[in-house]
Short mmCIF file of C-alpha atoms in Angstrom, two decimals:
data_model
loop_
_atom_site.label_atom_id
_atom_site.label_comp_id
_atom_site.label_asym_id
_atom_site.label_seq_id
_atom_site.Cartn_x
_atom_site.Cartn_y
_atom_site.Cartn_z
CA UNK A 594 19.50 18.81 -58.60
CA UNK A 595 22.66 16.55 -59.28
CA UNK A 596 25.93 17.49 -56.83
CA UNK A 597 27.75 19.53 -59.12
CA UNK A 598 30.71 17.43 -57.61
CA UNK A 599 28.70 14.22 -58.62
CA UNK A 600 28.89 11.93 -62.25
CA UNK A 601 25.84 12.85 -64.38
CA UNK A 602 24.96 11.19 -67.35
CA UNK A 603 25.64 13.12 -70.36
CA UNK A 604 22.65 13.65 -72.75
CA UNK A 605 23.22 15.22 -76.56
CA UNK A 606 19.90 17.23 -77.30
CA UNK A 607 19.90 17.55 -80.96
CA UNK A 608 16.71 19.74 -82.73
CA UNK A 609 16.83 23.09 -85.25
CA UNK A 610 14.79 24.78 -82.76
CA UNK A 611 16.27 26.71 -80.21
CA UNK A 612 12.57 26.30 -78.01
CA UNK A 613 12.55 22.92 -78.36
CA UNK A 614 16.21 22.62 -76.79
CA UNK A 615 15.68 24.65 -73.33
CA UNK A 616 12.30 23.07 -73.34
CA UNK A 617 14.43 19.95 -72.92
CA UNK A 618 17.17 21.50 -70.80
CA UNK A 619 14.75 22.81 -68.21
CA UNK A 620 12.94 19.64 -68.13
CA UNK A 621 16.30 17.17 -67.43
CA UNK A 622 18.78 19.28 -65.88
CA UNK A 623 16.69 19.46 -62.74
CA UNK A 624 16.76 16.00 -62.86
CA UNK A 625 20.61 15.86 -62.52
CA UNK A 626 21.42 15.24 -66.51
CA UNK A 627 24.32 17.17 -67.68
CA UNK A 628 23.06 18.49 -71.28
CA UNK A 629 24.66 19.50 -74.41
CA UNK A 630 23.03 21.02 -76.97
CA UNK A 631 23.14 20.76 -81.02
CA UNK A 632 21.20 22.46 -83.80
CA UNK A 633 22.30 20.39 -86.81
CA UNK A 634 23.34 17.15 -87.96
CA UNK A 635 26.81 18.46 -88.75
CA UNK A 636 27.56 20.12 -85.08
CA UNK A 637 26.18 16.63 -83.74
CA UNK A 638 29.59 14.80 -86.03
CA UNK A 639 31.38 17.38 -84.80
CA UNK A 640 30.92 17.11 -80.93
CA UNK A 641 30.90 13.04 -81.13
CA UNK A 642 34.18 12.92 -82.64
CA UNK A 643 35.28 14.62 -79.50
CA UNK A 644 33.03 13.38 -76.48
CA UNK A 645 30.91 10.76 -75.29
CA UNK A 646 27.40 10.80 -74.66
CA UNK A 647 25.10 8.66 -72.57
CA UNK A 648 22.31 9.29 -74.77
CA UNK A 649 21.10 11.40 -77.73
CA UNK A 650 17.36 12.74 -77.97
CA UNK A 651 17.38 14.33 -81.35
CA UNK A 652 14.97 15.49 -83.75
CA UNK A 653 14.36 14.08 -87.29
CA UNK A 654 14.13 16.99 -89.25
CA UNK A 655 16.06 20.22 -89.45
CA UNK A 656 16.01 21.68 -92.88
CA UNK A 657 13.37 24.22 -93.16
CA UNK A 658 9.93 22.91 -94.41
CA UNK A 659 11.69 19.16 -94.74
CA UNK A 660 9.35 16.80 -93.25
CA UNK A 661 10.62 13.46 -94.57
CA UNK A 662 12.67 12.65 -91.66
CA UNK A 663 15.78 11.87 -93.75
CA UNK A 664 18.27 14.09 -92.13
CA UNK A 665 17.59 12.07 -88.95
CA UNK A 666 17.83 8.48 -90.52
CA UNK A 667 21.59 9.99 -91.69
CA UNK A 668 22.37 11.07 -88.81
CA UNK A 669 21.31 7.99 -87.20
CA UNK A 670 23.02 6.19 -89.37
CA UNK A 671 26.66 8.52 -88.38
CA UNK A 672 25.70 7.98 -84.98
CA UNK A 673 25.70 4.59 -84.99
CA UNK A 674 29.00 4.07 -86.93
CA UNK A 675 30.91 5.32 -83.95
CA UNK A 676 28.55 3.85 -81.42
CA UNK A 677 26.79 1.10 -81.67
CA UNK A 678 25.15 0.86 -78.03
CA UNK A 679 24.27 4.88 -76.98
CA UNK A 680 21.00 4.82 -76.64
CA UNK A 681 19.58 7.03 -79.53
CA UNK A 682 15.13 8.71 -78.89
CA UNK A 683 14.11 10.34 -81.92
CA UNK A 684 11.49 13.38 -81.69
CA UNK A 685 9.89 14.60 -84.57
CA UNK A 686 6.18 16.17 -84.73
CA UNK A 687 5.19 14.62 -87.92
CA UNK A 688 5.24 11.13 -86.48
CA UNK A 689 4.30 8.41 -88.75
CA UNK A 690 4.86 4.64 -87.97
CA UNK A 691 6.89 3.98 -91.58
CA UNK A 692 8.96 6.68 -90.60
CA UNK A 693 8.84 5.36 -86.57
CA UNK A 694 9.90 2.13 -87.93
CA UNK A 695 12.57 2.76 -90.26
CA UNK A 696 14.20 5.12 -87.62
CA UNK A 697 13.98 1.63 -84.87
CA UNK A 698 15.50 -0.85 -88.20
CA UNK A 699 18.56 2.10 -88.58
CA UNK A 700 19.40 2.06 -84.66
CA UNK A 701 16.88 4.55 -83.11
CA UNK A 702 16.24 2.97 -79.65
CA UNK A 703 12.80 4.49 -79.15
CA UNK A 704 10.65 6.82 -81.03
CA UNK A 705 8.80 10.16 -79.51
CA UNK A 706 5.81 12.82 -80.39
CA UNK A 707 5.86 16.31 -80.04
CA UNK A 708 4.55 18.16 -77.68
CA UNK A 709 6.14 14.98 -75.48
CA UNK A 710 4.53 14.13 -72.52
CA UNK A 711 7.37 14.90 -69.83
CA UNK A 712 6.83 11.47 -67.17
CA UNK A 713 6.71 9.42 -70.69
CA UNK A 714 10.42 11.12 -71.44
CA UNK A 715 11.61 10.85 -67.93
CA UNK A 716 10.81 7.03 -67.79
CA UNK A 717 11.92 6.50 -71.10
CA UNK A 718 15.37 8.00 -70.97
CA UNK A 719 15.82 6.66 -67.42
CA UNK A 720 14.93 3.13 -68.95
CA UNK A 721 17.25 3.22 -72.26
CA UNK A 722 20.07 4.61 -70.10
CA UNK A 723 19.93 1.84 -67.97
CA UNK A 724 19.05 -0.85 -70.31
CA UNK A 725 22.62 0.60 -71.87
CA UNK A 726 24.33 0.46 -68.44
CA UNK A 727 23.59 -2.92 -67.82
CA UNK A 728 24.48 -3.91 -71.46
CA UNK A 729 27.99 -2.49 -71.25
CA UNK A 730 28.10 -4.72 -67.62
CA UNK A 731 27.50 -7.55 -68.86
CA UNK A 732 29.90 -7.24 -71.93
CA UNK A 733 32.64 -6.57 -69.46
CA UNK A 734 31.67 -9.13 -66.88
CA UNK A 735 31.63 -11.47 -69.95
CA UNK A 736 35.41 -10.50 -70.82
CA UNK A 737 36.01 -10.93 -66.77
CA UNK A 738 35.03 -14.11 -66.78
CA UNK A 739 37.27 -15.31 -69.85
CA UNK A 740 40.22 -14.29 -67.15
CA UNK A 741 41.80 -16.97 -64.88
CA UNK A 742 41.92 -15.31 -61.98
CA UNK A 743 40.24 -13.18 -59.50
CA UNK A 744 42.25 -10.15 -59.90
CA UNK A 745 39.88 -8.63 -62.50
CA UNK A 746 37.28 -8.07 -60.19
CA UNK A 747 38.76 -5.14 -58.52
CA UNK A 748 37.33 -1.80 -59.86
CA UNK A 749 39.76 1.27 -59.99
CA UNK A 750 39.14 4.06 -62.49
CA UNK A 751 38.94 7.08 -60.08
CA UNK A 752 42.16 9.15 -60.54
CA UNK A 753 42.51 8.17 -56.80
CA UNK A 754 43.25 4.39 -57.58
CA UNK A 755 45.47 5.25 -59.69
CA UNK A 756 48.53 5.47 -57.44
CA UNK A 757 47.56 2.33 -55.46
CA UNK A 758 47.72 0.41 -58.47
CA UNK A 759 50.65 1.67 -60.07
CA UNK A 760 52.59 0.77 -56.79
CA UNK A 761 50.65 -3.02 -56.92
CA UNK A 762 51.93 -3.24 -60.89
CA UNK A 763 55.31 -2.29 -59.74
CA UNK A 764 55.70 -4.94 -56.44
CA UNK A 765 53.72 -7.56 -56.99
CA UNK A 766 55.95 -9.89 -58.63
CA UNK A 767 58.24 -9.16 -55.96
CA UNK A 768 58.63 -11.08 -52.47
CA UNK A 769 58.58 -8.03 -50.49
CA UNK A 770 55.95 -7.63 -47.65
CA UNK A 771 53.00 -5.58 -47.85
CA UNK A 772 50.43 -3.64 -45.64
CA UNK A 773 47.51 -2.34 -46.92
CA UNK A 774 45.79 0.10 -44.79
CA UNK A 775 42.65 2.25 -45.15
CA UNK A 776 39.48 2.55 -43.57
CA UNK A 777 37.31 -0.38 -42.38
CA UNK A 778 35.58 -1.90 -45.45
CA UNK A 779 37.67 -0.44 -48.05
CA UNK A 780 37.96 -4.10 -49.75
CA UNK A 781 41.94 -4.73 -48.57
CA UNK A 782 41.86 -8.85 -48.92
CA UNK A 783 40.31 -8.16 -52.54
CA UNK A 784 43.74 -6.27 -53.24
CA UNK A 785 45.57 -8.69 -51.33
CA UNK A 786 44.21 -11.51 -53.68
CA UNK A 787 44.67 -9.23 -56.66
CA UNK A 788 48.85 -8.81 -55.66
CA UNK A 789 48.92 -12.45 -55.11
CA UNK A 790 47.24 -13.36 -58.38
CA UNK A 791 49.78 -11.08 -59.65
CA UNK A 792 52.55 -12.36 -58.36
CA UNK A 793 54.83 -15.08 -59.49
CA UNK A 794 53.45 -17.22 -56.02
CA UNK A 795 49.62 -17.30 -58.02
CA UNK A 796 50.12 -21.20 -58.71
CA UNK A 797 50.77 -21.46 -55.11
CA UNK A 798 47.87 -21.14 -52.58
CA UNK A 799 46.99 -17.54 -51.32
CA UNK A 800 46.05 -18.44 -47.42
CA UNK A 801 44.17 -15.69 -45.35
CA UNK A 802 43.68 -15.48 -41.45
CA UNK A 803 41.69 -12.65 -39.77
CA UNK A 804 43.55 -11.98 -36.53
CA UNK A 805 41.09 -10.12 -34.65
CA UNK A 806 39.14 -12.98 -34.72
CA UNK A 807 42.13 -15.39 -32.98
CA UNK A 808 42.02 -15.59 -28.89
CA UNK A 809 45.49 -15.81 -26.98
CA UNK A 810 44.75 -19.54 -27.15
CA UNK A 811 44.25 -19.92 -30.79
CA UNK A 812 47.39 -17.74 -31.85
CA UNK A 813 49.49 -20.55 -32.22
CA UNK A 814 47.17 -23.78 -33.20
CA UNK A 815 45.74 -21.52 -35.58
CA UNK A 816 49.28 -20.30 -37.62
CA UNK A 817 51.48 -22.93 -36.65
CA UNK A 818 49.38 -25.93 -36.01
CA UNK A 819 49.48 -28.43 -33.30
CA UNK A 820 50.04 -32.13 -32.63
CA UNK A 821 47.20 -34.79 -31.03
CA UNK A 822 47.20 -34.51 -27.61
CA UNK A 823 48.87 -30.87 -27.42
CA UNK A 824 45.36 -29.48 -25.61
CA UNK A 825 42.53 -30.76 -24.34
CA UNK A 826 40.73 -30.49 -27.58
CA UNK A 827 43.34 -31.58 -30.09
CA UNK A 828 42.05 -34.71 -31.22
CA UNK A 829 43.97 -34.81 -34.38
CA UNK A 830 47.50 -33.33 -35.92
CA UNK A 831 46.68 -29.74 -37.72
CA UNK A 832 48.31 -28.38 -40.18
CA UNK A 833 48.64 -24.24 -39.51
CA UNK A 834 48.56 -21.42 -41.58
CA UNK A 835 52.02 -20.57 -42.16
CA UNK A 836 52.46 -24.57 -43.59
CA UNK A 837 49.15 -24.38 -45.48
CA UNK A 838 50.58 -21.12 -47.10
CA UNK A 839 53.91 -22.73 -47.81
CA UNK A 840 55.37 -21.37 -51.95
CA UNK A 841 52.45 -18.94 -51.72
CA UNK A 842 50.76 -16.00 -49.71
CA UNK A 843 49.97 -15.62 -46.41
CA UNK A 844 46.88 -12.59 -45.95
CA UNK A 845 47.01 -11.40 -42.09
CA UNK A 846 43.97 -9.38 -41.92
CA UNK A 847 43.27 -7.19 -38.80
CA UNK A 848 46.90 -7.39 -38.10
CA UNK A 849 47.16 -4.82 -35.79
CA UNK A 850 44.76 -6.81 -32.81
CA UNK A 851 47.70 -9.24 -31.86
CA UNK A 852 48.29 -9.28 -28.34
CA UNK A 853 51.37 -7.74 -27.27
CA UNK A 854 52.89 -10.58 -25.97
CA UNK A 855 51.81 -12.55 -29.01
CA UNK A 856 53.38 -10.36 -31.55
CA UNK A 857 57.06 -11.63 -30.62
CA UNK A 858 56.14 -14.87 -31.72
CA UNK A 859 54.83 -13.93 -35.16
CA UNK A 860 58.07 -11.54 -35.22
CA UNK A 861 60.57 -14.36 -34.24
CA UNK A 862 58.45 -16.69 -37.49
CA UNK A 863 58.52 -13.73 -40.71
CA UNK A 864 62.27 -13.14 -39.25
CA UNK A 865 63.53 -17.03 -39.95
CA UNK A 866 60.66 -18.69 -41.50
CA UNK A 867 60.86 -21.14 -38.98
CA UNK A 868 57.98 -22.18 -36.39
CA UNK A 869 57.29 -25.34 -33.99
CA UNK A 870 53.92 -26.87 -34.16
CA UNK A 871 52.35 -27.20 -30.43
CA UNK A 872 52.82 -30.62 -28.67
CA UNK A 873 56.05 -30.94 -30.90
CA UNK A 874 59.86 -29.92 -30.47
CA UNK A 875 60.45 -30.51 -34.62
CA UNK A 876 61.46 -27.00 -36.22
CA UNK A 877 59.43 -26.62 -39.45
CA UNK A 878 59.93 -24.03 -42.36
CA UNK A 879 57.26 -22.17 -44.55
CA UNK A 880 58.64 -20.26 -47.23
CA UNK A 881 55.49 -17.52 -47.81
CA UNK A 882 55.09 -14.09 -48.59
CA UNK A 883 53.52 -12.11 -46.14
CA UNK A 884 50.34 -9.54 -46.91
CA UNK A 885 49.03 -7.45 -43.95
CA UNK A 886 46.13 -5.19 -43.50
CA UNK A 887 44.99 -2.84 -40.81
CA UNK A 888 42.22 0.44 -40.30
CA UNK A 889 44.88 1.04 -37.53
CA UNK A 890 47.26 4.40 -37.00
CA UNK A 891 50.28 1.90 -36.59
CA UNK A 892 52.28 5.17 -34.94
CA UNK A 893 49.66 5.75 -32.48
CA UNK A 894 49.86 1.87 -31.66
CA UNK A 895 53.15 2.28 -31.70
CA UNK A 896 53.50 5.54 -29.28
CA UNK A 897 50.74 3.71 -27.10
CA UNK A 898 52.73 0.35 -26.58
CA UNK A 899 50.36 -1.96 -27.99
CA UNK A 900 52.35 -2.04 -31.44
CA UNK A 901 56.26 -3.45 -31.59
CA UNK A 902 58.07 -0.89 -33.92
CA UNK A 903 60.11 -4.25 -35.34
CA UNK A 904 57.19 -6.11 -36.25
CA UNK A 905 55.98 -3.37 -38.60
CA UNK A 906 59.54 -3.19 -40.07
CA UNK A 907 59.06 -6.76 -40.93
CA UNK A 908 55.10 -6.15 -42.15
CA UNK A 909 55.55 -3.18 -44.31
CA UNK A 910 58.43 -3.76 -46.79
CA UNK A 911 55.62 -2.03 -49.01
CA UNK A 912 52.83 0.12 -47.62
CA UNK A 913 49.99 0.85 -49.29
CA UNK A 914 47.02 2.63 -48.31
CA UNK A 915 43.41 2.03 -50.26
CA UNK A 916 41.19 5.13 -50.40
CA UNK A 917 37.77 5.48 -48.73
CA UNK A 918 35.09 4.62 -51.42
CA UNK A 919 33.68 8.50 -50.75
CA UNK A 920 37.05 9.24 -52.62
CA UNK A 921 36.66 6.94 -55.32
CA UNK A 922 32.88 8.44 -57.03
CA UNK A 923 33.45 6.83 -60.56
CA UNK A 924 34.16 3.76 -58.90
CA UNK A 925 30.38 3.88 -57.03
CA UNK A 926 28.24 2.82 -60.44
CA UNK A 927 30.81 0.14 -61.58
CA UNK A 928 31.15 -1.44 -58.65
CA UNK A 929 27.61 -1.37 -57.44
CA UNK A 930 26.37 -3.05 -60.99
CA UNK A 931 28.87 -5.64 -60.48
CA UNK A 932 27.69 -6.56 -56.97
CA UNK A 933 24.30 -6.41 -58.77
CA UNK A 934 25.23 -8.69 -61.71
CA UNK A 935 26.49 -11.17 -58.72
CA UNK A 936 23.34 -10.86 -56.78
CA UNK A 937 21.00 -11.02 -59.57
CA UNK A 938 22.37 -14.60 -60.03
CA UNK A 939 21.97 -15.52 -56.31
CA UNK A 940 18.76 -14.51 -55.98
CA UNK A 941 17.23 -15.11 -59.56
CA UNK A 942 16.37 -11.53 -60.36
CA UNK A 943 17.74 -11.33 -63.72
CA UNK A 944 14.80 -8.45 -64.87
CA UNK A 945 16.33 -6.12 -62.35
CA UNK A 946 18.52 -2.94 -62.81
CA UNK A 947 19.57 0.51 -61.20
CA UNK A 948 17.42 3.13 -62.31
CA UNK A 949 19.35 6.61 -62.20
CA UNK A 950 17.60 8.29 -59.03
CA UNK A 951 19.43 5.45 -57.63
CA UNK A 952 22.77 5.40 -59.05
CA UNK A 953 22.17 9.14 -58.65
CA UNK A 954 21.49 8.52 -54.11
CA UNK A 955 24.36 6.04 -54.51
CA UNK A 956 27.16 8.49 -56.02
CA UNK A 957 25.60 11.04 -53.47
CA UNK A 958 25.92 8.59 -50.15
CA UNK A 959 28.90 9.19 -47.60
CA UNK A 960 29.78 5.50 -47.54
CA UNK A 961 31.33 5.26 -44.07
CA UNK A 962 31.08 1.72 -44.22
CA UNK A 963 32.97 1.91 -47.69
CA UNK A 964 32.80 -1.29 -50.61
CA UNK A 965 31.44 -3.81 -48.16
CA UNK A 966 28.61 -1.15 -47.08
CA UNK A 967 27.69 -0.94 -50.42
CA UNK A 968 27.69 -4.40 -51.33
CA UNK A 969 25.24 -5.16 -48.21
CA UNK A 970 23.04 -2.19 -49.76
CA UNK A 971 23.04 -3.37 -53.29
CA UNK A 972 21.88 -6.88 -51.71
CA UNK A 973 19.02 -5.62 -49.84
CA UNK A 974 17.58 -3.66 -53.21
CA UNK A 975 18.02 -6.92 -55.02
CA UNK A 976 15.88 -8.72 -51.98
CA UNK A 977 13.68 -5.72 -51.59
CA UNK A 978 12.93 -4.58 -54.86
CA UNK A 979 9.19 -5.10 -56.44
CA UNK A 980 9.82 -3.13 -59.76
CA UNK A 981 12.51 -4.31 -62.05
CA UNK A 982 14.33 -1.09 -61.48
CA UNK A 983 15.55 -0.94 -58.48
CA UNK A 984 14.84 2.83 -56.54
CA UNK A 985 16.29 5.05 -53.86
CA UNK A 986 14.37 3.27 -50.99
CA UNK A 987 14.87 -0.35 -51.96
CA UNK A 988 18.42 0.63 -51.07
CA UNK A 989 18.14 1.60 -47.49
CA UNK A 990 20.36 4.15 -47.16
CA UNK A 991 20.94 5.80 -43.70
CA UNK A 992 20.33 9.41 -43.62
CA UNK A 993 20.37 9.63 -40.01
CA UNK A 994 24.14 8.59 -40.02
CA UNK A 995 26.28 11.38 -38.54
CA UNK A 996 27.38 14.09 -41.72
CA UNK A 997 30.30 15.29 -39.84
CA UNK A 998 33.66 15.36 -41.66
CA UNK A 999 36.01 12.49 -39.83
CA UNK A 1000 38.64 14.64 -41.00
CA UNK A 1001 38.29 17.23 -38.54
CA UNK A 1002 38.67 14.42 -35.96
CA UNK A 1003 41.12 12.57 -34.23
CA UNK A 1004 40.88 8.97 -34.71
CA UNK A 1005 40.06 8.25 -31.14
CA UNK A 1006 37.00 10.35 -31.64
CA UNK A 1007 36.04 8.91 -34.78
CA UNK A 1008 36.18 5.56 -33.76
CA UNK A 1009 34.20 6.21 -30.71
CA UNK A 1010 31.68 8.04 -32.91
CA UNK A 1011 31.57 5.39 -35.47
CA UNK A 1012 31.06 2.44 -32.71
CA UNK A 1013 28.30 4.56 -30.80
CA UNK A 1014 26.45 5.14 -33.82
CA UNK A 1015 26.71 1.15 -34.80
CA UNK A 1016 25.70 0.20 -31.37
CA UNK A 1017 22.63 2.60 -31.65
CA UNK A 1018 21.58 1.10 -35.39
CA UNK A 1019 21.64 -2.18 -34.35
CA UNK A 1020 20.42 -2.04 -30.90
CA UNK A 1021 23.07 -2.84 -29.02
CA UNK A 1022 23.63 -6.30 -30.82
CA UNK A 1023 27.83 -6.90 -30.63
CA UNK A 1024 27.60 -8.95 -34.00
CA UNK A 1025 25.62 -6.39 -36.10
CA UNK A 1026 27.63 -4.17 -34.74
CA UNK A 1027 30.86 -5.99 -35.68
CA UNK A 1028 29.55 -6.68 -39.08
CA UNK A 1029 28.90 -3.28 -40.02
CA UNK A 1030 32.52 -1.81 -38.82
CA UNK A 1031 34.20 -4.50 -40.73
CA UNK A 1032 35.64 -5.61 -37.12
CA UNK A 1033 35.79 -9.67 -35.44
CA UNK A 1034 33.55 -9.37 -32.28
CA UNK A 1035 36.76 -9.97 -30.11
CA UNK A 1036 37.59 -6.45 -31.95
CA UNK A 1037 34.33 -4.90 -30.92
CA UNK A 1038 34.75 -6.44 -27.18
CA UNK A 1039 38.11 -4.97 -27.07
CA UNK A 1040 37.81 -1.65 -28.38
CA UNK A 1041 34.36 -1.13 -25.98
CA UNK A 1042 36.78 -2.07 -22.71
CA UNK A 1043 39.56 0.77 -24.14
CA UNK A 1044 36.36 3.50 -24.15
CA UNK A 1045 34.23 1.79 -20.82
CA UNK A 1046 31.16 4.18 -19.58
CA UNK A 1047 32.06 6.50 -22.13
CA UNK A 1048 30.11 4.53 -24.50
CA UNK A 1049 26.65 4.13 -23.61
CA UNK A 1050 24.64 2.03 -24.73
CA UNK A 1051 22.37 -1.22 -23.48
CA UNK A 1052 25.13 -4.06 -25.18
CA UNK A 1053 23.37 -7.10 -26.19
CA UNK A 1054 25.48 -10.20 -27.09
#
């Protein structure tokens, strides 16, 4: 049965028979459907003028002794003037293919006999649901793409995005500095794109670096560029990141894994906007605006030396922190048949969609790798799948990922968990590992010296 916690899809079971109705209710609720239940045409108006459904199975008949089936072409008809896509299965046991047919012409979806067979009903309700899903996808993927920028690819209806993006609507246009924290994965350069596209900088380009990814000798080459014949290997002038980013925005992602002694130098740059390429004594300027992100506890950094207190000042004018996807369950579905809609492109899989055990193990799933966890999932269903609905085990979901709450943890612990377990799923391989926490492999290197023999596992790589 369906987490009572979880989305269900909503089905309207419409017949004059009270037998018929639990008959029905018996048979879907076990398989996570949330059911409401109508004996007439007239209670049916009534509860769509209030609520949504995700599907009506309804009957055809419900005067006494009427067998013409016109009481269900009516309320077909009603149905379909405030809906035009619900998915609509109409039962009736004096089936008859003018009737069948007539029903299909007025909007039914799919047509029924009773006694119903319950795998037909299963399949067939799993089917027009999705078929319905998928339509509603593409209609707002179509309206996506009429957009001229990226920013309408972030999905946020869960009452927990809600506060993150009021506090984007309200300081994007600004120039103020941001940090967006959260949990590895969470999908913090797609919200840094989203404020710059936002912003009145969009013209201007939006430049990203990943800073757990830069060594001691890169730090500077990298942001401020360098002159021919400033190292060994500089064979030609380069242009760096805070230049390239000049009018626009300048993403720092995995702030937080500057060195120490680096961080001075990036302090000393946001401070004046001024910076010296390497090999040459000529002071440039960059006007940017500056977008940081970190999975960090910046105090504990802080308390533990490896943070400077200033630097953050400068970094988080504007801090905002994007919930875990496990906190954002109406955001699983949409999300997941977006990455689909992307991936059914890529890989030329157009037949394929999400049947509902799966969106059903997808809203269920812990998610401790968050948005980019599912995205790798949704991929390797699209790859794996050999129906045209996709199902629970095309997805390869981990059940043998620890259940424990990372709340009850301190973050030391939970990162030490989280890295042991990583380690252990990919066999000791330092870029799978990396990968899956959402970490550079300088990261991963780095954070396995801080914990030394008390992680133990054979490291490959």
């Amino acid at each position: 049965m369906k987490d009572k916690d979880m989305p269900a899809s909503r089905i309207l079971i419409a017949d004059d028979q009270a037998h018929i109705r639990d008959s029905l209710s018996l048979l879907l609720e076990p398989e996570g459907y949330q059911i409401t239940e109508a004996e007439s045409p007239n209670t049916v108006i009534s509860l769509i003028e209030n609520e949504s459904f995700d599907a009506f199975i309804m009957d055809m008949n419900y005067a006494k002794d009427t067998t013409s089936g016109d009481e269900g072409i009516e309320l077909i008809q009603q149905i379909r003037k405030r809906d035009t896509d619900v998915p609509i299965i109409v039962m009736t046991a004096w089936a008859n293919i003018e009737l069948s047919v007539k029903a299909m012409k007025l909007g039914a979806n799919d047509f029924i006999e009773k006694p119903w067979n319950n795998s037909r009903l299963l399949s067939l309700l799993d089917n027009q649901i999705s078929l319905a899903h998928e339509k509603l996808t593409n209609q707002r993927l179509s309206e996506l793409n009429k957009q001229d920028n990226s920013s309408t690819s972030v999905i946020a209806n869960a009452p927990s995005m809600r506060p993150v993006m009021q506090i984007i609507e309200r300081t994007a246009a600004s120039d103020a500095n941001i940090l967006l924290t959260g949990e590895s994965g969470v999908g913090k350069s797609l919200f840094a794109s989203l404020i710059h596209n936002l912003s009145l900088r969009k013209e201007a380009p939006l430049v990203s670096v990943n800073m757990g990814a830069l060594s001691d000798s890169l730090f500077e080459s990298e942001l401020f560029g360098h002159q021919k014949g400033a190292f060994t290997d500089a064979k030609a002038n380069r242009m760096g990141r805070f230049e390239m980013a000049d009018k626009g925005t300048l993403f720092l992602d995995e702030i937080a894994n500057i060195p120490k002694a680096l961080q001075a130098k990036l302090l000393r740059v946001l401070e004046s906007g001024e910076f010296e390429q390497l090999g040459s004594s000529k002071t440039k300027r960059a006007d940017v605006r500056v977008i940081s992100a970190s999975n960090v506890d910046f105090d504990s950094e802080i308390e533990a030396g490896r943070f400077r207190q200033d630097l953050l000042y400068r970094l988080n004018t504007i801090s905002i922190e994007i919930p875990a996807l496990r906190n954002r369950a109406e955001d699983i579905i949409p999300i997941s048949e977006l990455f689909l809609q992307q991936l059914k492109a890529k890989y030329r899989r157009s037949e394929l969609s999400l049947s509902e055990p799966a969106k059903r193990a997808l809203e269920k799933y812990h998610w401790p790798g968050n948005v980019r966890e599912l995205s790798h999932s949704i991929e390797r269903a699209v790859l794996m799948a050999n129906d045209t609905k996709i199902a629970v085990s095309d997805l390869g979901l981990d059940s043998t990922l620890p259940k424990v709450e990372l709340t009850d943890m301190t973050l030391e612990q939970a990162e030490h968990l989280l890295i042991s377990t990583a380690l252990e799923k990919n066999n000791g391989n330092i870029q799978l590992a990396a990968d899956q926490l959402g970490i550079s492999r300088a990261a991963l290197y780095r954070r396995l010296e801080k914990y030394g023999d008390s992680i133990q596992y054979d490291v490959k790589g």
